[in-house]
Structure formats: structure tokens, C-alpha cells
Short mmCIF file of C-alpha atoms (C1' of nucleotides) in Angstrom, two decimals:
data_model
loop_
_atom_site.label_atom_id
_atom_site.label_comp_id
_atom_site.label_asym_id
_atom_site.label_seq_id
_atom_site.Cartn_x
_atom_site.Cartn_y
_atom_site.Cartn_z
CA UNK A 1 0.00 0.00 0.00
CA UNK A 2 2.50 2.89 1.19
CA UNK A 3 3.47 5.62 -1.19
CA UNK A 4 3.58 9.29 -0.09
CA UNK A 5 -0.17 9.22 1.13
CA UNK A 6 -0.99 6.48 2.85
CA UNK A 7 2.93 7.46 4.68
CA UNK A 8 1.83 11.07 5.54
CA UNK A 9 -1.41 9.09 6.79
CA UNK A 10 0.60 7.05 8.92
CA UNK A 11 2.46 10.07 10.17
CA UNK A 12 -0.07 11.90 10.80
CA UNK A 13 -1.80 9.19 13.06
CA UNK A 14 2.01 8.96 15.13
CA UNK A 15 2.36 13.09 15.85
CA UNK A 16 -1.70 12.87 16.98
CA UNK A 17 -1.22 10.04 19.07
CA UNK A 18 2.37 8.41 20.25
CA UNK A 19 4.42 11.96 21.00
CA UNK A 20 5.14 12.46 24.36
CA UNK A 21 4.56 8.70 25.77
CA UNK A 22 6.81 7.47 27.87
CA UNK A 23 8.72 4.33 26.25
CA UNK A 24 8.88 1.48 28.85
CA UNK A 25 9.60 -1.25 26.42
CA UNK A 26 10.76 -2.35 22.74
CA UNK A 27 10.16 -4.92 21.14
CA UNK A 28 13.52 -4.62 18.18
CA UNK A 29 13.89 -8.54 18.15
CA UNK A 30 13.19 -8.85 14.51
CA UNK A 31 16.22 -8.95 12.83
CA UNK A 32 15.45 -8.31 9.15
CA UNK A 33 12.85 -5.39 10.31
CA UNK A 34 15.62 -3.52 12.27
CA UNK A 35 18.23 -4.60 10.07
CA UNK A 36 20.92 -3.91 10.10
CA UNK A 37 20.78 -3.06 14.00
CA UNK A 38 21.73 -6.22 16.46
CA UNK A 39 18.30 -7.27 18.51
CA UNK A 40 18.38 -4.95 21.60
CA UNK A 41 20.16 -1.75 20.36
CA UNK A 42 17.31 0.28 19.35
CA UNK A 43 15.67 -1.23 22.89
CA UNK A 44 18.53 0.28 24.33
CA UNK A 45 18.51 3.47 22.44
CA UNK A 46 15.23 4.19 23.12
CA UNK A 47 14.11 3.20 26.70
CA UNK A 48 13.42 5.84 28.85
CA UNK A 49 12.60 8.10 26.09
CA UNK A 50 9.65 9.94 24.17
CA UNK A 51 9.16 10.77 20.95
CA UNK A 52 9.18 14.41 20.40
CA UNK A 53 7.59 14.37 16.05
CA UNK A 54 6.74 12.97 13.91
CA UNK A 55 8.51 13.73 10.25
CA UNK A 56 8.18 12.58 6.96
CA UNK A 57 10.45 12.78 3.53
CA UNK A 58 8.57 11.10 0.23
CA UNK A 59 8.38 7.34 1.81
CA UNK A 60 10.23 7.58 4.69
CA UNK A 61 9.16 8.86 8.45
CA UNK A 62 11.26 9.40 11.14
CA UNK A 63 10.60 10.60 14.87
CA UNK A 64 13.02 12.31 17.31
CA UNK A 65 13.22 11.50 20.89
CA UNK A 66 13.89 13.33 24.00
CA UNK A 67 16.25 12.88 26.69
CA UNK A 68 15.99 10.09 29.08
CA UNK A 69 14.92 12.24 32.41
CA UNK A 70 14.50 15.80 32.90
CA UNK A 71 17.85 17.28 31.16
CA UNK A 72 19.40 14.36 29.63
CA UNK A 73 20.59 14.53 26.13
CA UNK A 74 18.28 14.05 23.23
CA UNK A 75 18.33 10.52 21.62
CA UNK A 76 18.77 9.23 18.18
CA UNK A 77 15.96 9.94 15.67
CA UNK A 78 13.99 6.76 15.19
CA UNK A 79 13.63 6.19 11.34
CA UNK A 80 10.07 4.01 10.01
CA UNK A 81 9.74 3.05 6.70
CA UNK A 82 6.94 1.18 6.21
CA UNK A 83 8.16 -0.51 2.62
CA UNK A 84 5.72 -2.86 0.43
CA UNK A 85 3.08 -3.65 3.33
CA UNK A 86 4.14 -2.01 6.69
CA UNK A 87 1.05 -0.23 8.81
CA UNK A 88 1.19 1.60 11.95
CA UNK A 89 -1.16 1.20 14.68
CA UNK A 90 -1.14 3.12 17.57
CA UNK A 91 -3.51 1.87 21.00
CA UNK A 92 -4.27 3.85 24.29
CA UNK A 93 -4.10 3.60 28.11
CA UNK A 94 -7.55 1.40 27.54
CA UNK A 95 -6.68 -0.83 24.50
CA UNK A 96 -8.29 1.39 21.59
CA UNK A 97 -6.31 1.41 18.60
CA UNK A 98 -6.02 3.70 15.92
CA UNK A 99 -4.02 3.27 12.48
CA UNK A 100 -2.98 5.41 10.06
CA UNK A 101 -5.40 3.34 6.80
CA UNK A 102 -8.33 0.96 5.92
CA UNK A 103 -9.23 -1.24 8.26
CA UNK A 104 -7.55 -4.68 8.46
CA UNK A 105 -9.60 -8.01 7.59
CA UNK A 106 -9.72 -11.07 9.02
CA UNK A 107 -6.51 -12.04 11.23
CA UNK A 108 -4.50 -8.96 9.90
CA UNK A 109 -3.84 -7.65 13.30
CA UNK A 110 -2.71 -10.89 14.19
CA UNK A 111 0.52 -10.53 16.05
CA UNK A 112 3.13 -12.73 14.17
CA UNK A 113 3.15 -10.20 11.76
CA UNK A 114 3.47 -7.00 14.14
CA UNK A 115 7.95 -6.42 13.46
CA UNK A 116 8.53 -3.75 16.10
CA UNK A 117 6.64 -2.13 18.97
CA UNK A 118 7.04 0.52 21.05
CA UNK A 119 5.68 -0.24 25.03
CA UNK A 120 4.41 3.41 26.87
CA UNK A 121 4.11 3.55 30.57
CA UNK A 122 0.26 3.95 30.30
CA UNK A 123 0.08 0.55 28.89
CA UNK A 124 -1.26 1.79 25.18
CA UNK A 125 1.65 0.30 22.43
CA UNK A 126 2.90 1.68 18.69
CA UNK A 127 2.99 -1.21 16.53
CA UNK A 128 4.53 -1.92 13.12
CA UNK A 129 2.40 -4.03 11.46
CA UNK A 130 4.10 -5.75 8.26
CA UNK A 131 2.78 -8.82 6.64
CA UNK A 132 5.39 -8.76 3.76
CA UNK A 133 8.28 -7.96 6.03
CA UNK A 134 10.30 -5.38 3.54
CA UNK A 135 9.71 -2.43 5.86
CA UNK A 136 12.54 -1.11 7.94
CA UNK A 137 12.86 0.74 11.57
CA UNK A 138 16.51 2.17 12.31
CA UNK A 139 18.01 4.84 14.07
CA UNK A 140 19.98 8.36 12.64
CA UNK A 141 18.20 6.87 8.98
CA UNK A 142 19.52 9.03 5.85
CA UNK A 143 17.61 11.21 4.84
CA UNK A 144 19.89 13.57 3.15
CA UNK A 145 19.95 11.00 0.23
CA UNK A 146 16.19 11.75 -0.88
CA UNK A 147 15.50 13.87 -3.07
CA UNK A 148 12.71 17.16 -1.90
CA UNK A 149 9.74 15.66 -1.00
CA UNK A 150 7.03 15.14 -4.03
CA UNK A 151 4.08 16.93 -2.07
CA UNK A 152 5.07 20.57 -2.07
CA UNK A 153 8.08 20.54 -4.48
CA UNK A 154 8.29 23.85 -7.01
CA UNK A 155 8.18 23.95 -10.19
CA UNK A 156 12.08 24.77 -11.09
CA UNK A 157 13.06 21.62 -8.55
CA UNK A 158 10.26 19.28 -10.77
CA UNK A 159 12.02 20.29 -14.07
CA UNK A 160 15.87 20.03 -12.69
CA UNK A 161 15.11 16.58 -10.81
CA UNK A 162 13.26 15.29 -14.24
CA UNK A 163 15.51 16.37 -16.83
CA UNK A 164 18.81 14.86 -15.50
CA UNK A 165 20.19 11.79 -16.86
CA UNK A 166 18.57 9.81 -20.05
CA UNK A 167 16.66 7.55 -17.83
CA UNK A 168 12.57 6.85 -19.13
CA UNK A 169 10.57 9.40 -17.69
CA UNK A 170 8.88 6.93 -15.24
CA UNK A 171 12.44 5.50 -14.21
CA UNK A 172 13.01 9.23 -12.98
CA UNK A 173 9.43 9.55 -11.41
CA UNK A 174 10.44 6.33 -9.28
CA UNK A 175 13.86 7.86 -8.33
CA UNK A 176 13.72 8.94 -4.46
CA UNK A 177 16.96 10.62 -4.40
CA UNK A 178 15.59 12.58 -7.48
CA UNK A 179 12.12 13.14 -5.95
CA UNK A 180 10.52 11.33 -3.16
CA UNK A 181 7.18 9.81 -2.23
CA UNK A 182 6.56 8.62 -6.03
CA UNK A 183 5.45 4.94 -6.13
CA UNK A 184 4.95 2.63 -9.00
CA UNK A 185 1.10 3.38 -9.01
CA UNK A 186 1.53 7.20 -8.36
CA UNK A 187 4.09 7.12 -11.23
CA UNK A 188 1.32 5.65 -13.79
CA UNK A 189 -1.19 7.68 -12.44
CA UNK A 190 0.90 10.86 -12.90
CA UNK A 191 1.86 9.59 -16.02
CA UNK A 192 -1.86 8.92 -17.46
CA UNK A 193 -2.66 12.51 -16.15
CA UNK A 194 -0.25 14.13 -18.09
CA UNK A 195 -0.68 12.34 -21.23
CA UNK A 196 3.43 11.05 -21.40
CA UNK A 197 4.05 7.89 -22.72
CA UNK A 198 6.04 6.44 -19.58
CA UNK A 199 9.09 5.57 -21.71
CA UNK A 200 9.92 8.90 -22.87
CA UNK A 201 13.39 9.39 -22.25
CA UNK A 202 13.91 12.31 -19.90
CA UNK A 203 15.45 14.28 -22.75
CA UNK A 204 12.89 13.92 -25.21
CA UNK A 205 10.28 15.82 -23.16
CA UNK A 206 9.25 18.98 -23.82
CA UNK A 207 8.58 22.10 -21.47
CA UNK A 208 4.91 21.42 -21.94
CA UNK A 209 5.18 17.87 -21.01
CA UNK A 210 7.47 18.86 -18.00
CA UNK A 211 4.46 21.35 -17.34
CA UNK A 212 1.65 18.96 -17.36
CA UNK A 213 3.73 16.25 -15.27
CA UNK A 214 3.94 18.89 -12.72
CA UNK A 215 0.29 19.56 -12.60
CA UNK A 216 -0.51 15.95 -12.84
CA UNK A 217 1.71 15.22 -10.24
CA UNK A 218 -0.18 17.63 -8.02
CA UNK A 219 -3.22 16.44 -8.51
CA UNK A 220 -2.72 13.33 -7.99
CA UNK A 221 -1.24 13.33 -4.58
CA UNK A 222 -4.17 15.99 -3.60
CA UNK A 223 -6.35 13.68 -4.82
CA UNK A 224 -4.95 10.62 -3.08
CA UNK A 225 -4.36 12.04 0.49
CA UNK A 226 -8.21 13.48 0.35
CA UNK A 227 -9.45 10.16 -1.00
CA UNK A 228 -7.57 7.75 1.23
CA UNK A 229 -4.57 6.35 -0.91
CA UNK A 230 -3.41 6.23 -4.28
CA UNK A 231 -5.26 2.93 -5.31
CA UNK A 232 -8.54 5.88 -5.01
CA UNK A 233 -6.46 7.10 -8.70
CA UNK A 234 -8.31 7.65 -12.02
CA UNK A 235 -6.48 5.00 -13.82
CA UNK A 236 -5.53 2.52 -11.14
CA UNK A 237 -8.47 0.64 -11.68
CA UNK A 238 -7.26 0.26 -15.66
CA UNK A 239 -4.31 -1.57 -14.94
CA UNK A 240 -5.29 -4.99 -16.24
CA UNK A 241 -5.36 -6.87 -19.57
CA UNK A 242 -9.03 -6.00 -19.93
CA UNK A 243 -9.14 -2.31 -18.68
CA UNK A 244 -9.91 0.82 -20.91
CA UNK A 245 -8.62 4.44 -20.29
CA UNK A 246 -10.77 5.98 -18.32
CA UNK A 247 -10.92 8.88 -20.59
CA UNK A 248 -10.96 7.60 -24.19
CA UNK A 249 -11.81 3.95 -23.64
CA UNK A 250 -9.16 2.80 -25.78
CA UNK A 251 -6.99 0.05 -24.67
CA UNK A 252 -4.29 -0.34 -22.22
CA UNK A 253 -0.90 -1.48 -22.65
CA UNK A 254 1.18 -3.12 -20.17
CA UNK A 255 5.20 -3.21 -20.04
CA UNK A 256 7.83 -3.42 -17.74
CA UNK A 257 9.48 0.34 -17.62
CA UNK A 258 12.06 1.36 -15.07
CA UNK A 259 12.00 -1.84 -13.34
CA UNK A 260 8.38 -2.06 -12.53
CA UNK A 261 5.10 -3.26 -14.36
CA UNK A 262 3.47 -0.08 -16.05
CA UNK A 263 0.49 0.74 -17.90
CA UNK A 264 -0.70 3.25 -20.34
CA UNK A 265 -3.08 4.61 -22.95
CA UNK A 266 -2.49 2.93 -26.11
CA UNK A 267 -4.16 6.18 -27.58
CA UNK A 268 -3.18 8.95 -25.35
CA UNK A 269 0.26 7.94 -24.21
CA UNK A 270 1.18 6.35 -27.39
CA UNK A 271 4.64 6.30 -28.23
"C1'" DA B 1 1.85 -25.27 -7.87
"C1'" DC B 2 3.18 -21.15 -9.55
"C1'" DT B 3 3.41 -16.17 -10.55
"C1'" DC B 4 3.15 -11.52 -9.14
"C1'" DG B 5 4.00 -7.42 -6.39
"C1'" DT B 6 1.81 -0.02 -4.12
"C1'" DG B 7 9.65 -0.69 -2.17
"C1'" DT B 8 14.60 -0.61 -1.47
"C1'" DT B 9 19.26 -1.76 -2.58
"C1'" DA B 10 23.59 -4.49 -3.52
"C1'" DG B 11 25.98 -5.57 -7.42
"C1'" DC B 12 26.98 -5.60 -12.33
"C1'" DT B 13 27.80 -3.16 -16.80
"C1'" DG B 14 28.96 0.14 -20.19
"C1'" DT C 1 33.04 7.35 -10.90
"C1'" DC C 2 28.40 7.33 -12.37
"C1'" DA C 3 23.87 6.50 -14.46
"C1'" DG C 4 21.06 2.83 -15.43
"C1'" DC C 5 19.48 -1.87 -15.06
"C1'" DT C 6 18.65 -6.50 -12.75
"C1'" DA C 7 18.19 -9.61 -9.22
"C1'" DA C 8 17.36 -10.33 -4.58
"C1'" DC C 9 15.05 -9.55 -0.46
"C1'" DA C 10 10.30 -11.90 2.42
"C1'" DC C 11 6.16 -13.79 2.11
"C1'" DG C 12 1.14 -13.23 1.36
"C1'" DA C 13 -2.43 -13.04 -2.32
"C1'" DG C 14 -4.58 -14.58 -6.42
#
DNA sequence: ACTCGTGTTAGCTG
DNA sequence: TCAGCTAACACGAG
């Protein structure tokens, strides 16, 4: 699920409800979760502390922590990426829990799949919840490697991230350290919006294309944090064998482009 | 049984 | 050295 959305969801959920908790317990013992920490370090790190905010850059969250007592030093920042399937949940002093998306079916909060966990003193927990296991908690993450953060970048920083290198369009669009938050789904979306055939080479495009990529761009996040996620996009829903633009009803085509599976507008996006 | 995947990244290549 | 590409990662869902 998590691209820049349902992450500033998730974020959102941790600055209304964990900051300030007391931390009386960590759970860290999953080793490919915290990787590459050894199990106990970020226990260590963290016990005794709170978490003072709750941050976000494109994908990736992180939360700093206060000094353990009254004037201790401040801690490491605590770094959450929540990868192909991670989810936050958050519970209070008298068990009610709170998470930062849909709701979960069946057993999904079932607890061999919860990877870290943060203990308060009141009782209430922060839980990473990660059936597919590729999300990652660490402390001091980098940060300085992404590139500025998809929801709010300008226009000048769209067209200098975009144009550099020969890379296809959506190859760029995917690139965190060019800009971050853009997912494989976003990236078609954006793409469909725009009306850019997703293998354009970067240096092909045209200021106009640049222009409506920008726009698209926008309107697509917008879109997706009002609506609840990006699978809420226009063209999501078109990305099978059978589906038909949403706009022109022609057919889709499906290829792999920049390393993931991408669709298009035969008619729209054609080559 | 078998393939695919809304993300990241180590490792290879030109 | 760097941009770009591929495979690998873990494991549930269809």
C-alpha cells in the first residue's frame, strides 16, 4: 500500500497520538525489520525516552526522541519506513487502537506479523504491522539521500530533478533521491494525467510535457491524500489486460518500464 | 503449484 | 566514478 499518502497518513496518526509517551519497552527482536541493528540496540537506544515528532520525507518517516529524564541529552531519531506492506497502529491507556489506513480483515492484526513495537508507561503500544516484512525501523536513517519531498516541491526543482540523466521518464518519477514519495502506481497515475508515454526518455520531453507532469503530479497526490490512498487514482483501476482508459476507452498497454510493471493509454500515451 | 508485487538496494555493466 | 538496469530480499495473495 505505502506511497507518499498512505505514509503522511501514517504520520499523521504517530504526531496525533504516540508523541510524548513514555517508552517502557521495545520490542527490536526482529532482525530483518531492524536490520541492520543487532536485537536490543534500538531497545537500548530508546528506553526511557519519548518521541518528540513525527517527520516525513517522500516514503520515509522518522521521529526524534527526548532525553531520558529531565535534562538528559536528546536521543537518536527513530527512522520508520513502512516498505511494500508495513502499517502503523497506535492503541491507548484502555486498549483502543487507531491506524494510520483501511481497516484490516480477518486475522491482519494478528501478532506474528506486528515487526517492532514501542511499550508506553500507560500501557497503550505503537505497533509496526508488516505482513510482507520489507519495511525497515533504524536509528539516525539518511535522509539527506532523498530527493525534496514530491508533495510541495516547485516547479524549477520538478524540471531540474526530471531532466537529469537519459533515464525513461517513469524510471526518474520512481527515483527517491531525485524526488521522493513517487510509487509505482503514483508514477502511472501521474503519467496517465499528463498524457506522457512512460518511456519517454527524460530528454525527449518537452517544457509542456514537464508542465503537465507537474500539474498531474499535483493532482494526484491531492487527490490521493483526500481520498484515502493512491489505489482511489483515475487509472488505477485500468491496470489490467481487460481495462480501458478511463478517458478515451481505448486500450491499455502493459510493459515493464524502469523496473516495474506499467500501464498506459495505447491512444493517449502512445509512443 | 506457480506467478506476481503499491519498495529498497547491492551488485553488475557500459 | 556514475547512471542505469537487474536480481534479490520476504512472504502473502490470487
Amino acid at each position: 500500500m505505502p506511497e507518499l499518502p498512505e505514509v503522511e497518513t501514517a504520520r499523521a496518526v504517530i504526531a496525533e497520538r504516540a508523541l510524548d509517551r513514555l517508552i517502557v519497552d521495545v520490542d527490536d527482536s526482529d532482525r530483518y525489520e531492524c536490520r541492520p541493528h543487532a536485537p536490543g540496540e534500538i531497545r537500548q537506544a530508546l528506553l526511557g525516552r519519548r518521541l518528540t515528532s513525527a517527520n516525513r520525507r517522500g516514503k520515509s518517516m522518522w521521529c526524534e526522541t527526548s532525553g531520558v529524564g529531565r535534562c538528559g541529552e536528546p536521543g537518536p531519531p527513530l527512522g520508520i519506513h513502512l516498505g511494500m506492506a508495513g502499517r502503523i497502529f497506535i492503541s491507548d491507556a484502555d486498549g483502543d487502537e487507531a491506524s494510520g489506513g483501511d481497516p484490516v480483515h480477518g486475522n491482519g492484526t494478528a501478532a506474528i506479523w506486528t515487526r517492532f513495537s514501542l511499550t508506553f508507561a500507560d500501557g497503550g503500544r505503537l505497533r509496526l504491522f508488516d505482513k510482507r516484512r520489507l519495511g525497515r525501523v533504524r536509528l539516525d536513517p539518511d535522509i539527506l539521500g532523498l530527493g525534496p519531498d514530491a508533495l510541495g516541491i516547485s516547479p524549477p526543482q520538478f524540471r531540474t530533478a526530471l531532466a537529469r540523466g537519459t533515464a525513461p521518464v517513469k524510471a526518474r518519477l520512481l527515483d527517491q533521491s531525485a524526488i521522493a514519495g513517487v510509487g509505482n502506481l503514483l508514477a502511472d497515475e501521474t503519467l496517465w494525467q499528463g498524457r506522457v508515454w512512460p518511456g519517454r526518455r527524460v530528454q525527449d520531453l518537452l517544457p509542456a510535457d514537464v508542465d503537465r507532469l507537474y500539474r498531474a503530479l499535483n493532482r494526484s497526490l491531492t487527490s490521493a491524500i483526500a481520498n484515502g490512498g493512491v489505489h482511489t487514482g483515475r487509472v488505477i483501476n485500468a491496470r489490467r489486460s481487460d481495462g480501458r482508459c478511463p478517458r478515451c476507452h481505448a486500450a491499455m498497454a502493459r510493459a515493464t518500464i524502469g523496473g516495474r510493471t506499467t500501464w498506459w493509454c495505447t491512444v493517449e500515451q502512445a509512443a
